[in-house]
């Protein structure tokens, strides 16, 4: 293997072969624990059967995407959907990555109509959750603190991820989507905390948890857990004609915060990963890694989407400047040890591919070959799934098959690199990249 395209094609093929037998996949996973202890406290699942992010659901999505060009993968996709539905009683909450919204996302992406009453059960659970959160925001919003704020609004467990599913569902999810957008608009309004007015997205002081290792109160700027997630949803929904009262103003408030909080170092502009109160006031914090989830690349994509949706060229220009500087940092000193979507090179690759669509004049797609080479360097044909997590929490050398932090997600990004982002499943809408 030599050229990046040839390498990528071979890796996708090999991962597809290795993940194609569900019993083999389980045989690799189950000898160890399916959850890990975190240094920050608590435990986190690395394999959860019905999950979109880390279970059968993500594998169903992978094979449904491959089946668009090779029908031999369609039966594998159907089997993983069947197993997802068979374990639906194990879903955790209503969120996108481990909960009911993720199951709905999978059924829509895989165009499944033969799912009995599962879709009704899922939509009922999602609807009840949205109404519960709406009541919480209306009656107790200021008391949503710490990790509960992440759960309230983020992409992984919160309203933003649920909104991503409902937006994908199209007309069937319109009424509930407008409720989600309305909740997020209200949640983002400034609140008085400890005698000072702070952004509505402010994360109060909390014990470290599997969701956030950050103990001190802060504002998270990232796409997965921070303000860029709602901004991306507001923008994509607006472009699709789904518009709630004050949605444009809420998007503008987030976008202007991002523009205001741009920092500069010797390599150019960047954003902090998060800002504690003194940092928020000064506009200076510790620079984020250039990733999809917490980093400047994901934030820039959200701001770019907003600029296009609401006709604000200044936002697009800011996003372009940061994105270009982040790509230069990647080329000068590659900082990412993992290949995966979350915190890794595959997430960078998919973000770059999508960003290139919105700013073709930057020719950022030329960086894709470099990124793919970094992924190829981390591939090991002797490993069960080709890629391994070196360290996660208290655990070393984990073989994970799933989408967010596993081999399936890497293969999906490589497939997009090979075949373009016109996806059969629209899988990366779960990342709020499209």
Tab-separated table of C-alpha atoms in Angstrom:
chain	number	residue	atom	x	y	z
A	1	UNK	CA	0.000	0.000	0.000
A	2	UNK	CA	1.448	3.386	-0.969
A	3	UNK	CA	-0.922	6.121	-2.196
A	4	UNK	CA	-3.362	7.514	0.418
A	5	UNK	CA	-6.389	6.527	-1.696
A	6	UNK	CA	-5.137	2.966	-2.128
A	7	UNK	CA	-4.316	2.698	1.576
A	8	UNK	CA	-7.710	4.054	2.594
A	9	UNK	CA	-9.600	1.716	0.272
A	10	UNK	CA	-7.736	-1.302	1.607
A	11	UNK	CA	-8.332	-0.327	5.233
A	12	UNK	CA	-12.077	0.203	4.688
A	13	UNK	CA	-12.282	-3.213	3.030
A	14	UNK	CA	-10.433	-4.944	5.853
A	15	UNK	CA	-12.473	-3.280	8.584
A	16	UNK	CA	-15.672	-4.206	6.746
A	17	UNK	CA	-14.498	-7.809	6.678
A	18	UNK	CA	-13.592	-7.872	10.378
A	19	UNK	CA	-16.755	-6.230	11.666
A	20	UNK	CA	-19.054	-8.203	9.379
A	21	UNK	CA	-19.622	-11.086	11.791
A	22	UNK	CA	-21.443	-9.850	14.926
A	23	UNK	CA	-20.435	-12.925	16.912
A	24	UNK	CA	-16.772	-12.316	16.100
A	25	UNK	CA	-17.148	-8.712	17.200
A	26	UNK	CA	-18.694	-9.800	20.509
A	27	UNK	CA	-15.979	-12.396	20.968
A	28	UNK	CA	-13.327	-9.694	20.828
A	29	UNK	CA	-15.197	-7.340	23.158
A	30	UNK	CA	-16.740	-9.542	25.805
A	31	UNK	CA	-13.631	-11.157	27.334
A	32	UNK	CA	-13.054	-7.752	28.973
A	33	UNK	CA	-15.359	-5.289	30.633
A	34	UNK	CA	-17.644	-3.213	28.451
A	35	UNK	CA	-17.151	-0.219	30.737
A	36	UNK	CA	-14.045	1.469	32.046
A	37	UNK	CA	-13.206	3.331	35.229
A	38	UNK	CA	-12.209	6.934	34.619
A	39	UNK	CA	-9.381	8.690	36.415
A	40	UNK	CA	-11.796	11.574	37.051
A	41	UNK	CA	-14.310	9.296	38.749
A	42	UNK	CA	-17.239	7.140	37.625
A	43	UNK	CA	-17.402	4.665	34.783
A	44	UNK	CA	-18.130	4.938	31.087
A	45	UNK	CA	-19.464	2.407	28.603
A	46	UNK	CA	-17.216	1.601	25.660
A	47	UNK	CA	-19.694	-0.921	24.225
A	48	UNK	CA	-23.442	-0.558	24.692
A	49	UNK	CA	-25.452	-2.824	22.411
A	50	UNK	CA	-28.246	-0.561	21.095
A	51	UNK	CA	-26.075	2.563	21.020
A	52	UNK	CA	-25.508	4.671	17.917
A	53	UNK	CA	-22.164	5.877	19.229
A	54	UNK	CA	-20.738	2.673	20.695
A	55	UNK	CA	-22.904	-0.294	19.772
A	56	UNK	CA	-24.742	-2.212	17.063
A	57	UNK	CA	-26.375	0.982	15.815
A	58	UNK	CA	-23.114	2.504	14.628
A	59	UNK	CA	-22.179	-0.734	12.871
A	60	UNK	CA	-25.559	-0.804	11.124
A	61	UNK	CA	-24.876	2.712	9.886
A	62	UNK	CA	-21.440	1.706	8.588
A	63	UNK	CA	-22.732	-1.219	6.559
A	64	UNK	CA	-25.748	0.692	5.277
A	65	UNK	CA	-23.319	3.280	3.927
A	66	UNK	CA	-21.189	0.618	2.228
A	67	UNK	CA	-24.291	-1.056	0.781
A	68	UNK	CA	-24.966	1.959	-1.437
A	69	UNK	CA	-22.207	0.753	-3.753
A	70	UNK	CA	-21.989	-2.947	-2.886
A	71	UNK	CA	-25.157	-4.908	-2.176
A	72	UNK	CA	-23.260	-7.642	-0.330
A	73	UNK	CA	-23.170	-5.383	2.725
A	74	UNK	CA	-26.944	-4.895	2.916
A	75	UNK	CA	-27.651	-8.152	4.823
A	76	UNK	CA	-24.996	-7.240	7.388
A	77	UNK	CA	-26.604	-3.824	7.870
A	78	UNK	CA	-30.001	-5.486	8.346
A	79	UNK	CA	-28.579	-7.889	10.918
A	80	UNK	CA	-27.075	-5.070	12.940
A	81	UNK	CA	-30.372	-3.167	12.791
A	82	UNK	CA	-32.140	-6.316	13.986
A	83	UNK	CA	-29.741	-6.617	16.918
A	84	UNK	CA	-30.145	-2.927	17.704
A	85	UNK	CA	-33.922	-3.304	17.915
A	86	UNK	CA	-33.521	-6.527	19.871
A	87	UNK	CA	-31.655	-4.672	22.603
A	88	UNK	CA	-33.797	-1.515	22.581
A	89	UNK	CA	-34.870	-2.143	26.181
A	90	UNK	CA	-31.288	-1.343	27.193
A	91	UNK	CA	-31.218	2.201	25.834
A	92	UNK	CA	-30.078	4.893	28.236
A	93	UNK	CA	-32.305	7.956	28.162
A	94	UNK	CA	-33.441	9.755	25.034
A	95	UNK	CA	-30.174	11.172	23.698
A	96	UNK	CA	-28.590	10.663	20.310
A	97	UNK	CA	-25.537	8.584	21.113
A	98	UNK	CA	-26.862	6.091	23.666
A	99	UNK	CA	-30.584	6.724	23.808
A	100	UNK	CA	-33.873	6.643	21.955
A	101	UNK	CA	-33.015	9.398	19.461
A	102	UNK	CA	-30.065	7.314	18.289
A	103	UNK	CA	-32.330	4.360	17.504
A	104	UNK	CA	-34.601	6.640	15.499
A	105	UNK	CA	-31.585	8.053	13.683
A	106	UNK	CA	-30.473	4.539	12.720
A	107	UNK	CA	-33.901	3.540	11.408
A	108	UNK	CA	-34.117	6.709	9.305
A	109	UNK	CA	-30.559	6.419	8.017
A	110	UNK	CA	-31.024	2.771	7.097
A	111	UNK	CA	-34.480	3.476	5.588
A	112	UNK	CA	-36.104	0.753	7.661
A	113	UNK	CA	-39.884	0.444	7.605
A	114	UNK	CA	-40.065	-3.153	8.894
A	115	UNK	CA	-39.473	-2.268	12.546
A	116	UNK	CA	-42.879	-2.984	14.044
A	117	UNK	CA	-43.896	-0.451	16.672
A	118	UNK	CA	-40.296	0.422	17.551
A	119	UNK	CA	-40.438	3.808	15.845
A	120	UNK	CA	-43.614	4.765	17.751
A	121	UNK	CA	-42.021	3.703	21.038
A	122	UNK	CA	-38.892	5.705	20.229
A	123	UNK	CA	-40.734	8.833	19.195
A	124	UNK	CA	-42.924	8.654	22.292
A	125	UNK	CA	-39.831	8.422	24.501
A	126	UNK	CA	-38.143	11.312	22.689
A	127	UNK	CA	-41.293	13.440	22.889
A	128	UNK	CA	-41.700	12.826	26.614
A	129	UNK	CA	-38.071	13.741	27.189
A	130	UNK	CA	-38.338	16.990	25.235
A	131	UNK	CA	-41.463	18.008	27.140
A	132	UNK	CA	-39.805	17.157	30.456
A	133	UNK	CA	-36.756	19.236	29.579
A	134	UNK	CA	-38.958	22.086	28.401
A	135	UNK	CA	-40.707	22.099	31.787
A	136	UNK	CA	-37.347	21.961	33.568
A	137	UNK	CA	-36.041	24.915	31.585
A	138	UNK	CA	-39.222	26.910	32.076
A	139	UNK	CA	-39.492	26.255	35.804
A	140	UNK	CA	-35.980	25.481	37.011
A	141	UNK	CA	-33.517	26.512	34.338
A	142	UNK	CA	-31.274	28.535	36.631
A	143	UNK	CA	-30.817	25.458	38.827
A	144	UNK	CA	-29.479	23.302	35.990
A	145	UNK	CA	-25.860	23.078	37.045
A	146	UNK	CA	-22.716	21.112	36.426
A	147	UNK	CA	-22.879	17.986	34.321
A	148	UNK	CA	-26.666	18.323	34.224
A	149	UNK	CA	-26.247	21.308	31.893
A	150	UNK	CA	-24.321	19.110	29.468
A	151	UNK	CA	-27.112	16.554	29.669
A	152	UNK	CA	-29.629	19.309	29.037
A	153	UNK	CA	-28.245	20.649	25.784
A	154	UNK	CA	-25.213	18.886	24.286
A	155	UNK	CA	-24.943	16.731	21.149
A	156	UNK	CA	-24.129	13.499	22.964
A	157	UNK	CA	-27.009	13.269	25.464
A	158	UNK	CA	-28.920	16.509	25.275
A	159	UNK	CA	-31.402	18.503	23.245
A	160	UNK	CA	-28.962	19.368	20.463
A	161	UNK	CA	-28.419	15.698	19.629
A	162	UNK	CA	-32.153	15.017	19.815
A	163	UNK	CA	-32.640	17.957	17.450
A	164	UNK	CA	-30.153	16.441	15.010
A	165	UNK	CA	-32.281	13.288	14.873
A	166	UNK	CA	-35.533	15.216	14.444
A	167	UNK	CA	-34.037	17.360	11.685
A	168	UNK	CA	-32.987	14.191	9.892
A	169	UNK	CA	-36.476	12.754	10.345
A	170	UNK	CA	-37.865	15.562	8.173
A	171	UNK	CA	-41.548	16.428	8.266
A	172	UNK	CA	-42.300	13.621	10.702
A	173	UNK	CA	-40.269	15.363	13.393
A	174	UNK	CA	-41.092	18.982	12.623
A	175	UNK	CA	-43.371	19.832	15.554
A	176	UNK	CA	-41.048	18.301	18.115
A	177	UNK	CA	-37.999	19.859	16.443
A	178	UNK	CA	-39.529	23.307	16.879
A	179	UNK	CA	-40.029	22.492	20.563
A	180	UNK	CA	-36.360	21.529	20.825
A	181	UNK	CA	-35.248	24.732	19.108
A	182	UNK	CA	-37.486	26.760	21.412
A	183	UNK	CA	-35.990	25.036	24.471
A	184	UNK	CA	-32.457	25.761	23.297
A	185	UNK	CA	-33.301	29.401	22.574
A	186	UNK	CA	-34.592	29.812	26.139
A	187	UNK	CA	-31.743	27.837	27.678
A	188	UNK	CA	-29.154	30.083	26.033
A	189	UNK	CA	-30.489	33.333	27.470
A	190	UNK	CA	-28.150	35.013	29.986
A	191	UNK	CA	-28.666	34.034	33.610
A	192	UNK	CA	-27.563	35.521	36.881
A	193	UNK	CA	-25.046	33.250	38.622
A	194	UNK	CA	-23.455	34.163	41.954
A	195	UNK	CA	-24.157	37.842	41.505
A	196	UNK	CA	-23.044	38.137	37.873
A	197	UNK	CA	-24.751	37.774	34.493
A	198	UNK	CA	-23.336	34.835	32.543
A	199	UNK	CA	-24.201	33.044	29.310
A	200	UNK	CA	-27.139	30.674	29.631
A	201	UNK	CA	-24.858	27.817	28.590
A	202	UNK	CA	-22.674	28.322	31.647
A	203	UNK	CA	-21.574	25.070	33.354
A	204	UNK	CA	-21.645	25.453	37.115
A	205	UNK	CA	-19.054	23.989	39.444
A	206	UNK	CA	-19.329	20.217	39.443
A	207	UNK	CA	-17.608	17.047	40.435
A	208	UNK	CA	-15.691	15.487	37.571
A	209	UNK	CA	-17.757	12.876	35.756
A	210	UNK	CA	-17.680	10.695	32.637
A	211	UNK	CA	-19.284	13.653	30.840
A	212	UNK	CA	-16.936	16.392	31.998
A	213	UNK	CA	-13.580	16.128	33.773
A	214	UNK	CA	-13.678	19.863	34.504
A	215	UNK	CA	-14.484	20.649	38.110
A	216	UNK	CA	-14.582	24.437	37.979
A	217	UNK	CA	-17.407	26.369	36.392
A	218	UNK	CA	-16.841	27.281	32.766
A	219	UNK	CA	-18.201	27.918	29.281
A	220	UNK	CA	-17.467	25.106	26.825
A	221	UNK	CA	-16.932	26.333	23.261
A	222	UNK	CA	-16.771	22.960	21.523
A	223	UNK	CA	-19.133	21.197	19.155
A	224	UNK	CA	-19.781	17.989	21.097
A	225	UNK	CA	-20.447	19.454	24.570
A	226	UNK	CA	-20.345	23.212	24.087
A	227	UNK	CA	-22.082	26.193	22.546
A	228	UNK	CA	-21.043	25.315	18.988
A	229	UNK	CA	-23.439	22.347	19.036
A	230	UNK	CA	-26.603	24.441	19.440
A	231	UNK	CA	-25.173	26.944	16.951
A	232	UNK	CA	-24.762	24.216	14.333
A	233	UNK	CA	-28.293	22.922	14.966
A	234	UNK	CA	-29.810	26.431	14.805
A	235	UNK	CA	-28.018	26.980	11.491
A	236	UNK	CA	-28.823	23.659	9.831
A	237	UNK	CA	-32.459	23.903	10.922
A	238	UNK	CA	-32.713	27.494	9.663
A	239	UNK	CA	-31.306	26.481	6.279
A	240	UNK	CA	-33.873	23.666	6.144
A	241	UNK	CA	-36.728	26.079	6.880
A	242	UNK	CA	-37.275	24.937	10.471
A	243	UNK	CA	-37.452	28.174	12.450
A	244	UNK	CA	-38.536	28.899	15.999
A	245	UNK	CA	-39.127	32.337	17.558
A	246	UNK	CA	-35.848	34.144	18.388
A	247	UNK	CA	-33.783	31.366	16.812
A	248	UNK	CA	-31.785	33.786	14.657
A	249	UNK	CA	-31.054	35.998	17.669
A	250	UNK	CA	-29.942	32.998	19.732
A	251	UNK	CA	-27.626	31.867	16.943
A	252	UNK	CA	-26.206	35.381	16.610
A	253	UNK	CA	-25.476	35.547	20.349
A	254	UNK	CA	-23.413	32.345	20.161
A	255	UNK	CA	-21.681	33.338	16.925
A	256	UNK	CA	-20.715	36.754	18.270
A	257	UNK	CA	-19.355	35.127	21.432
A	258	UNK	CA	-17.149	32.901	19.276
A	259	UNK	CA	-15.956	35.841	17.193
A	260	UNK	CA	-15.209	37.826	20.347
A	261	UNK	CA	-13.321	34.984	22.052
A	262	UNK	CA	-10.877	34.277	19.206
A	263	UNK	CA	-7.301	34.284	20.499
A	264	UNK	CA	-4.041	34.517	18.561
A	265	UNK	CA	-0.668	32.847	18.909
A	266	UNK	CA	2.362	32.576	16.622
A	267	UNK	CA	0.473	30.210	14.292
A	268	UNK	CA	-2.604	32.423	14.006
A	269	UNK	CA	-6.121	32.572	15.477
A	270	UNK	CA	-7.610	29.834	17.644
A	271	UNK	CA	-10.192	29.161	20.333
A	272	UNK	CA	-9.815	27.904	23.865
A	273	UNK	CA	-11.271	24.529	24.726
A	274	UNK	CA	-13.271	26.205	27.478
A	275	UNK	CA	-13.245	29.408	29.464
A	276	UNK	CA	-13.461	29.675	33.236
A	277	UNK	CA	-14.920	32.891	34.616
A	278	UNK	CA	-11.706	34.908	34.816
A	279	UNK	CA	-10.693	33.585	31.391
A	280	UNK	CA	-14.102	34.434	29.973
A	281	UNK	CA	-13.773	38.007	31.158
A	282	UNK	CA	-10.254	38.326	29.711
A	283	UNK	CA	-11.057	36.322	26.571
A	284	UNK	CA	-8.052	34.060	27.088
A	285	UNK	CA	-7.908	30.354	27.825
A	286	UNK	CA	-5.893	27.223	27.080
A	287	UNK	CA	-5.872	26.448	23.358
A	288	UNK	CA	-7.911	23.469	22.237
A	289	UNK	CA	-6.542	20.607	20.171
A	290	UNK	CA	-7.619	20.785	16.507
A	291	UNK	CA	-10.384	18.172	16.713
A	292	UNK	CA	-14.057	17.712	15.855
A	293	UNK	CA	-15.380	17.335	19.398
A	294	UNK	CA	-13.707	19.963	21.567
A	295	UNK	CA	-11.385	21.689	19.132
A	296	UNK	CA	-11.201	24.613	16.775
A	297	UNK	CA	-12.018	22.646	13.632
A	298	UNK	CA	-15.462	21.662	14.898
A	299	UNK	CA	-16.118	25.167	16.245
A	300	UNK	CA	-15.113	26.685	12.903
A	301	UNK	CA	-17.498	24.396	11.021
A	302	UNK	CA	-20.367	25.464	13.295
A	303	UNK	CA	-19.546	29.153	12.775
A	304	UNK	CA	-19.209	28.612	9.018
A	305	UNK	CA	-22.648	26.964	8.907
A	306	UNK	CA	-24.078	29.900	10.832
A	307	UNK	CA	-22.505	32.430	8.505
A	308	UNK	CA	-24.011	30.751	5.468
A	309	UNK	CA	-27.420	30.173	7.082
A	310	UNK	CA	-27.863	33.729	8.351
A	311	UNK	CA	-25.957	35.595	5.647
A	312	UNK	CA	-23.122	36.827	7.875
A	313	UNK	CA	-19.916	36.908	5.830
A	314	UNK	CA	-17.928	38.130	8.846
A	315	UNK	CA	-18.649	34.898	10.697
A	316	UNK	CA	-17.509	32.847	7.711
A	317	UNK	CA	-14.315	34.922	7.464
A	318	UNK	CA	-13.527	34.319	11.137
A	319	UNK	CA	-14.196	30.611	10.734
A	320	UNK	CA	-12.006	30.457	7.630
A	321	UNK	CA	-9.123	32.190	9.397
A	322	UNK	CA	-9.209	29.864	12.394
A	323	UNK	CA	-9.701	26.756	10.265
A	324	UNK	CA	-6.717	27.629	8.077
A	325	UNK	CA	-4.513	28.236	11.119
A	326	UNK	CA	-5.622	24.953	12.696
A	327	UNK	CA	-4.718	23.026	9.556
A	328	UNK	CA	-1.277	24.635	9.607
A	329	UNK	CA	-0.836	23.517	13.213
A	330	UNK	CA	-1.763	19.963	12.251
A	331	UNK	CA	0.854	19.919	9.509
A	332	UNK	CA	3.593	21.408	11.692
A	333	UNK	CA	3.146	19.271	14.792
A	334	UNK	CA	0.555	16.480	14.569
A	335	UNK	CA	-0.780	16.262	18.138
A	336	UNK	CA	-3.371	13.499	17.940
A	337	UNK	CA	-2.463	9.993	19.119
A	338	UNK	CA	-5.726	8.289	18.099
A	339	UNK	CA	-7.352	7.576	14.748
A	340	UNK	CA	-10.989	7.791	15.847
A	341	UNK	CA	-13.857	10.239	15.275
A	342	UNK	CA	-13.841	11.631	18.803
A	343	UNK	CA	-10.525	13.291	19.719
A	344	UNK	CA	-8.851	11.736	16.686
A	345	UNK	CA	-7.828	11.945	13.059
A	346	UNK	CA	-11.029	10.501	11.564
A	347	UNK	CA	-13.041	13.314	13.142
A	348	UNK	CA	-10.540	15.800	11.723
A	349	UNK	CA	-10.855	14.211	8.284
A	350	UNK	CA	-14.653	14.345	8.169
A	351	UNK	CA	-14.665	17.928	9.440
A	352	UNK	CA	-12.170	18.976	6.765
A	353	UNK	CA	-14.189	17.276	4.019
A	354	UNK	CA	-17.380	19.044	5.105
A	355	UNK	CA	-15.690	22.389	5.669
A	356	UNK	CA	-14.302	22.288	2.139
A	357	UNK	CA	-17.864	22.270	0.799
A	358	UNK	CA	-18.653	25.552	2.505
A	359	UNK	CA	-15.404	27.376	1.692
A	360	UNK	CA	-14.118	25.898	-1.589
A	361	UNK	CA	-11.870	28.917	-2.183
A	362	UNK	CA	-9.617	27.764	0.673
A	363	UNK	CA	-8.765	24.466	-1.004
A	364	UNK	CA	-8.693	22.837	2.423
A	365	UNK	CA	-9.460	19.439	0.883
A	366	UNK	CA	-5.824	19.169	-0.197
A	367	UNK	CA	-5.013	18.551	3.470
A	368	UNK	CA	-7.093	15.371	3.380
A	369	UNK	CA	-4.242	13.259	1.985
A	370	UNK	CA	-2.009	14.318	4.870
A	371	UNK	CA	-4.718	13.440	7.410
A	372	UNK	CA	-5.348	10.059	5.797
A	373	UNK	CA	-1.625	9.299	6.009
A	374	UNK	CA	-1.805	9.911	9.771
A	375	UNK	CA	-4.718	7.455	10.003
A	376	UNK	CA	-2.850	4.867	7.939
A	377	UNK	CA	0.160	5.160	10.271
A	378	UNK	CA	-2.060	4.081	13.143
A	379	UNK	CA	-3.497	1.056	11.364
A	380	UNK	CA	-2.177	-2.342	12.484
A	381	UNK	CA	-3.362	-5.336	10.481
A	382	UNK	CA	-2.592	-7.656	13.395
A	383	UNK	CA	-5.202	-6.013	15.615
A	384	UNK	CA	-8.735	-7.439	15.710
A	385	UNK	CA	-10.308	-4.273	14.269
A	386	UNK	CA	-7.194	-2.638	12.806
A	387	UNK	CA	-7.127	0.247	15.298
A	388	UNK	CA	-6.683	0.281	19.054
A	389	UNK	CA	-7.287	2.842	21.786
A	390	UNK	CA	-3.942	3.180	23.519
A	391	UNK	CA	-5.380	4.484	26.756
A	392	UNK	CA	-8.846	5.351	28.008
A	393	UNK	CA	-9.439	6.014	31.670
A	394	UNK	CA	-7.701	3.300	33.661
A	395	UNK	CA	-7.619	0.894	30.702
A	396	UNK	CA	-4.944	0.240	28.110
A	397	UNK	CA	-5.049	-1.239	24.591
A	398	UNK	CA	-8.782	-1.385	23.998
A	399	UNK	CA	-10.222	-2.859	20.804
A	400	UNK	CA	-13.446	-0.947	20.122
A	401	UNK	CA	-15.577	-1.596	17.011
A	402	UNK	CA	-18.054	1.282	17.278
A	403	UNK	CA	-18.615	4.569	15.528
A	404	UNK	CA	-17.542	7.357	17.862
A	405	UNK	CA	-14.350	5.904	19.311
A	406	UNK	CA	-13.889	2.779	17.240
A	407	UNK	CA	-13.012	1.229	13.912
A	408	UNK	CA	-16.397	1.748	12.223
A	409	UNK	CA	-16.130	5.512	12.569
A	410	UNK	CA	-12.626	5.560	11.110
A	411	UNK	CA	-13.812	3.498	8.148
A	412	UNK	CA	-16.800	5.792	7.559
A	413	UNK	CA	-14.541	8.854	7.379
A	414	UNK	CA	-12.163	7.052	5.027
A	415	UNK	CA	-15.117	6.028	2.875
A	416	UNK	CA	-16.205	9.690	2.654
A	417	UNK	CA	-12.665	10.606	1.621
A	418	UNK	CA	-12.776	7.994	-1.142
A	419	UNK	CA	-16.297	8.507	-2.417
A	420	UNK	CA	-17.238	12.055	-1.494
A	421	UNK	CA	-19.551	13.340	1.209
A	422	UNK	CA	-22.791	12.631	-0.701
A	423	UNK	CA	-23.710	9.981	1.803
A	424	UNK	CA	-26.410	7.352	1.431
A	425	UNK	CA	-27.186	7.494	5.157
A	426	UNK	CA	-26.278	11.080	6.055
A	427	UNK	CA	-24.303	9.567	8.924
A	428	UNK	CA	-22.251	12.645	9.782
A	429	UNK	CA	-25.365	14.664	10.592
A	430	UNK	CA	-24.993	12.963	13.983
A	431	UNK	CA	-21.803	15.032	14.290
A	432	UNK	CA	-23.674	18.244	13.329
A	433	UNK	CA	-21.279	18.641	10.405
A	434	UNK	CA	-24.102	18.517	7.853
